[in-house]
Amino acid sequence: MWKALEMSNTAAWVDDQTGTDGNKTSIARQALLLSALSLAIGLSMSAWMYSRGAHAISGITGSGGRGLTLDRWAEHALLLKQFDHSIMTIIVPTATAGALCLLTMLSGLALSGRLWVLRMKAKEEDWRKMVSSLQIQLAASRSSEDMMKFRGGDFGKENSEHLRQLELKNAQLQTELDQLKRAEKSLSQRRQELESSKTVLELHVQERTGEIQKLQRRYEQTLNSAGEGICGLDLDGRTTFVNPAVSRITGFAIRDLIGKSEKEIFGQNEVNGENKNSGERVFFRKDGTPVPLEFVKTPIHENEREVGAVLVFKDITERKRVEDAIAQKAAELTRSNAELEQFAFVASHDLQEPLRKIQAFGDRLKGKFGRAVAPEAQEYLERMQSASARMRTLINDLLAFSRVIRRTEPFVSVDLAAVTKGVLGDLEVRIEKSGAKVDIGDLPVLEADPMQMHQLLLNLLSNALKFQPAGGIPVVKVRSRTFSALSGEQYCEITVEDNGIGFEEKYLEKMFAVFQRLHGRSEYEGTGVGLAVCRRITDRHHGTITAKSRLGKGATFVVTLPLRQG
């Protein structure tokens, strides 16, 4: 196989060289033929010209020279001789040059042929050497192949296990190569996905950056619009940021405040040698006027390390003025309460004594002289007794109202179920007289004043029994529930529901005022103090009282009280 391949390559190369030299020989032959043809054409043209010239001269002399004179014949001969000489002068050099040219070309062609023969012999020798070399290589290749076959035959059995291992490793490597190709493909896909994700992430980052910049501008506007002064401080206590409110409160320009320490702006903020981070103090403006300030200093931490602080303060001049006014009003209220207590003392001792005497002497007159006096005098006596009784009831209600204000006993644990049972005992006669039905549910235990809880439930149940339509049978329900506020504090809600005459809710606040009545004394008894006392009691216990009703549909009073007093 190797020899056939070498011989075919050598033959192809020889054909190429032979074709090239044959092309050169063909061109030389064509040139030689063209030169010979040119020489023949030149000689033919010269002979033709000579023939035409001789014929022309013969025509001139006429019939070959017959009848010519001797002189004319001599001229004719001379002319013909000159013509022959001219023609020969042209033809001979031309023929000589053509012959020389033809000889030179023949000599060159012969020399070229000899050179080509020598070159072909040299190339043939090179070809022979090349063929010999190829034959030697082919023999060596055959020898190597035979040796490999021999060695494969001898050592095939010994190396079979090794070959199988190599095949297994080759298969394993091929598998790993396939895995690597798949991994590379997956990695390429992953890279494309990451590039896409990177683009999307960059868009999100740009969007978030824009939002952060908007938020930053909004925060700056918020800080600059705040009414309180806000200062940013570094670890050395020097200002790095101030909002316009600081300049307005202190009187200093913002550029003058940046870089100053807290002490330089606000003075030393210490009480008994201790630096305070919040509280109130008096600050002096740039013009020297004093300003009361409320301040809070909060440290700023970054990565669990303090990097500065923020100081927030505000002008509390108006608040101080209001506090002073409130303190003055509180002093006046304290003085008024003292006067009210004095009035309650006078009412309980000095005013009740004349009333008792009026009522006692009226009873004596009525019992001793009741039949002797005229009917008109008896009517006057009854009106006097009724007026004195209302006066005593009013004084007792005022005393009860004042006791609620002045009472300062501590709160204790109170079982509202037991208190309600006592209240029902006080109202037993009225309940039996009216045929009322009172339904008491489960009631909680809370921290309160037991006497005031008794008074609260007594007033509410009394109103439920009292404000009934003519001939109606009272039905009263007392319920409670507990709930938690948003602050986590536990509360109880107590409801007292009746089926009485009800009221219009537009008069709700009027009912809880002192001496306010929705009905005349001729319709329902009372002084208009009971619900006011109930509100005072709930206020003292940090609770509330309200009501829901419709005219002619009964009323529901709702009391909310904390289970534990703070």
XYZ file of C-alpha atoms in Angstrom, residues 68-285:
218
model
C 15.607 49.384 -80.838
C 18.582 51.383 -81.813
C 21.987 50.668 -80.473
C 21.852 53.516 -78.077
C 18.430 52.584 -76.815
C 19.582 48.994 -76.390
C 22.549 50.067 -74.388
C 20.286 52.171 -72.158
C 17.977 49.219 -71.834
C 20.764 46.872 -70.836
C 22.105 49.404 -68.375
C 18.687 49.862 -66.817
C 18.156 46.140 -66.549
C 21.554 45.733 -64.955
C 20.840 48.428 -62.436
C 17.475 46.840 -61.641
C 19.138 43.443 -61.164
C 21.739 45.011 -58.919
C 19.056 46.699 -56.839
C 17.031 43.569 -56.482
C 20.025 41.518 -55.529
C 21.043 44.211 -53.033
C 17.683 43.677 -51.309
C 17.235 39.933 -51.734
C 20.718 38.743 -50.813
C 20.965 40.485 -47.456
C 17.439 39.482 -46.692
C 18.036 35.876 -47.578
C 21.359 35.882 -45.739
C 19.797 37.369 -42.609
C 16.920 34.930 -42.789
C 19.290 32.017 -43.237
C 21.448 33.197 -40.329
C 18.357 33.658 -38.196
C 17.094 30.241 -39.160
C 20.504 28.698 -38.474
C 20.715 30.422 -35.107
C 17.279 29.211 -34.142
C 18.145 25.666 -35.225
C 21.371 25.825 -33.196
C 19.495 27.168 -30.164
C 16.841 24.525 -30.532
C 19.476 21.798 -30.730
C 21.289 23.222 -27.684
C 18.005 23.463 -25.802
C 17.229 19.872 -26.655
C 20.592 18.723 -25.337
C 20.129 20.750 -22.150
C 16.638 19.315 -21.712
C 18.010 15.800 -22.163
C 20.672 16.486 -19.500
C 18.072 17.991 -17.139
C 15.766 15.037 -17.665
C 18.645 12.645 -16.918
C 19.390 14.560 -13.691
C 15.745 14.509 -12.711
C 15.528 10.840 -13.551
C 18.475 10.219 -11.233
C 16.704 12.244 -8.487
C 13.564 10.261 -9.098
C 15.445 7.035 -8.797
C 17.006 8.160 -5.504
C 13.582 9.247 -4.240
C 12.002 5.940 -5.251
C 14.866 4.061 -3.556
C 14.356 6.128 -0.380
C 10.635 5.480 -0.468
C 11.265 1.769 -0.992
C 13.624 1.760 1.995
C 11.012 3.564 4.138
C 8.316 1.180 2.925
C 10.507 -1.802 3.816
C 11.155 -0.320 7.260
C 7.443 0.266 7.694
C 6.684 -3.309 6.704
C 9.347 -4.552 9.064
C 7.883 -2.468 11.906
C 4.418 -3.718 11.091
C 5.651 -7.313 11.103
C 7.438 -6.684 14.361
C 4.273 -5.194 15.892
C 2.273 -8.182 14.698
C 4.884 -10.494 16.149
C 4.998 -8.674 19.442
C 1.188 -8.447 19.514
C 0.975 -12.165 19.005
C 3.566 -12.919 21.665
C 2.445 -10.513 24.322
C -1.299 -10.334 23.570
C -2.182 -12.771 26.275
C 0.015 -11.094 28.845
C -1.303 -7.614 28.094
C -4.986 -8.506 27.632
C -5.807 -7.519 31.235
C -3.856 -4.306 30.751
C -5.717 -3.631 27.507
C -9.059 -4.223 29.201
C -8.057 -1.828 31.959
C -7.037 0.671 29.328
C -10.373 0.179 27.590
C -12.192 0.653 30.901
C -10.176 3.782 31.618
C -10.821 4.929 28.105
C -14.565 4.371 28.586
C -14.389 6.115 31.974
C -12.489 8.999 30.435
C -15.035 9.133 27.626
C -17.840 9.201 30.207
C -16.078 11.924 32.143
C -15.508 13.762 28.890
C -19.226 13.533 28.112
C -20.011 14.707 31.628
C -17.563 17.559 31.208
C -19.192 18.469 27.916
C -22.637 18.395 29.520
C -21.303 20.385 32.479
C -19.710 22.846 30.099
C -23.008 23.145 28.229
C -24.883 23.581 31.513
C -22.263 26.071 32.632
C -22.672 27.979 29.404
C -26.441 28.055 29.855
C -25.940 29.074 33.467
C -23.541 31.792 32.356
C -26.156 33.083 29.917
C -28.783 32.990 32.660
C -26.394 34.824 34.984
C -25.742 37.416 32.313
C -29.490 37.859 31.894
C -29.943 37.949 35.680
C -27.096 40.442 35.907
C -28.852 42.694 33.416
C -32.133 42.401 35.299
C -30.299 42.959 38.591
C -28.604 46.044 37.226
C -32.007 47.387 36.197
C -33.351 46.628 39.679
C -30.290 48.257 41.258
C -30.789 51.344 39.135
C -34.455 51.427 40.097
C -33.677 50.909 43.786
C -30.945 53.528 43.620
C -33.458 55.992 42.207
C -35.939 55.110 44.942
C -33.238 55.478 47.615
C -32.308 58.864 46.222
C -35.970 59.885 46.293
C -36.285 58.660 49.878
C -33.095 60.488 50.811
C -34.418 63.724 49.345
C -37.742 63.149 51.105
C -35.978 62.528 54.423
C -33.920 65.672 53.946
C -37.090 67.638 53.214
C -38.724 66.108 56.291
C -35.764 67.025 58.502
C -35.615 70.515 57.055
C -39.378 70.959 57.499
C -39.442 69.735 61.108
C -40.364 72.289 63.748
C -37.888 70.799 66.223
C -34.201 71.540 65.996
C -32.167 68.535 64.828
C -28.374 68.378 65.103
C -26.099 65.553 63.943
C -23.001 65.161 66.144
C -19.794 63.182 65.632
C -17.882 61.315 68.336
C -16.197 64.555 69.426
C -19.583 66.221 69.894
C -19.171 68.564 66.915
C -22.095 69.288 64.612
C -22.088 67.710 61.158
C -25.692 68.540 60.249
C -28.281 71.097 61.408
C -31.763 71.779 60.050
C -33.216 75.259 59.553
C -35.142 75.030 62.858
C -31.826 75.075 64.762
C -30.902 78.357 63.088
C -34.348 79.792 63.807
C -34.293 78.829 67.500
C -30.655 79.729 68.278
C -30.353 82.815 66.075
C -27.109 81.581 64.492
C -26.658 81.000 60.742
C -26.346 77.389 59.613
C -22.821 77.923 58.293
C -21.784 79.249 61.722
C -23.226 76.175 63.484
C -21.475 73.505 61.410
C -18.306 72.321 63.143
C -19.120 73.799 66.549
C -19.323 71.615 69.613
C -22.483 71.030 71.589
C -21.024 72.969 74.521
C -20.224 75.969 72.306
C -23.815 76.112 71.056
C -25.863 75.097 74.096
C -23.432 75.483 76.972
C -22.515 72.832 79.527
C -25.366 70.324 79.848
C -24.629 68.839 83.244
C -26.574 68.501 86.479
C -24.547 67.675 89.631
C -21.611 66.675 87.423
C -23.681 64.166 85.444
C -24.203 64.669 81.739
C -27.902 64.376 80.890
C -29.180 63.004 77.576
C -32.743 64.290 77.980
C -34.696 66.833 79.951
C -35.293 70.553 80.012
C -32.907 73.476 80.260
C -32.683 77.194 79.583
C -30.693 78.227 76.519
C -29.536 81.723 75.609
C -29.927 82.839 72.002
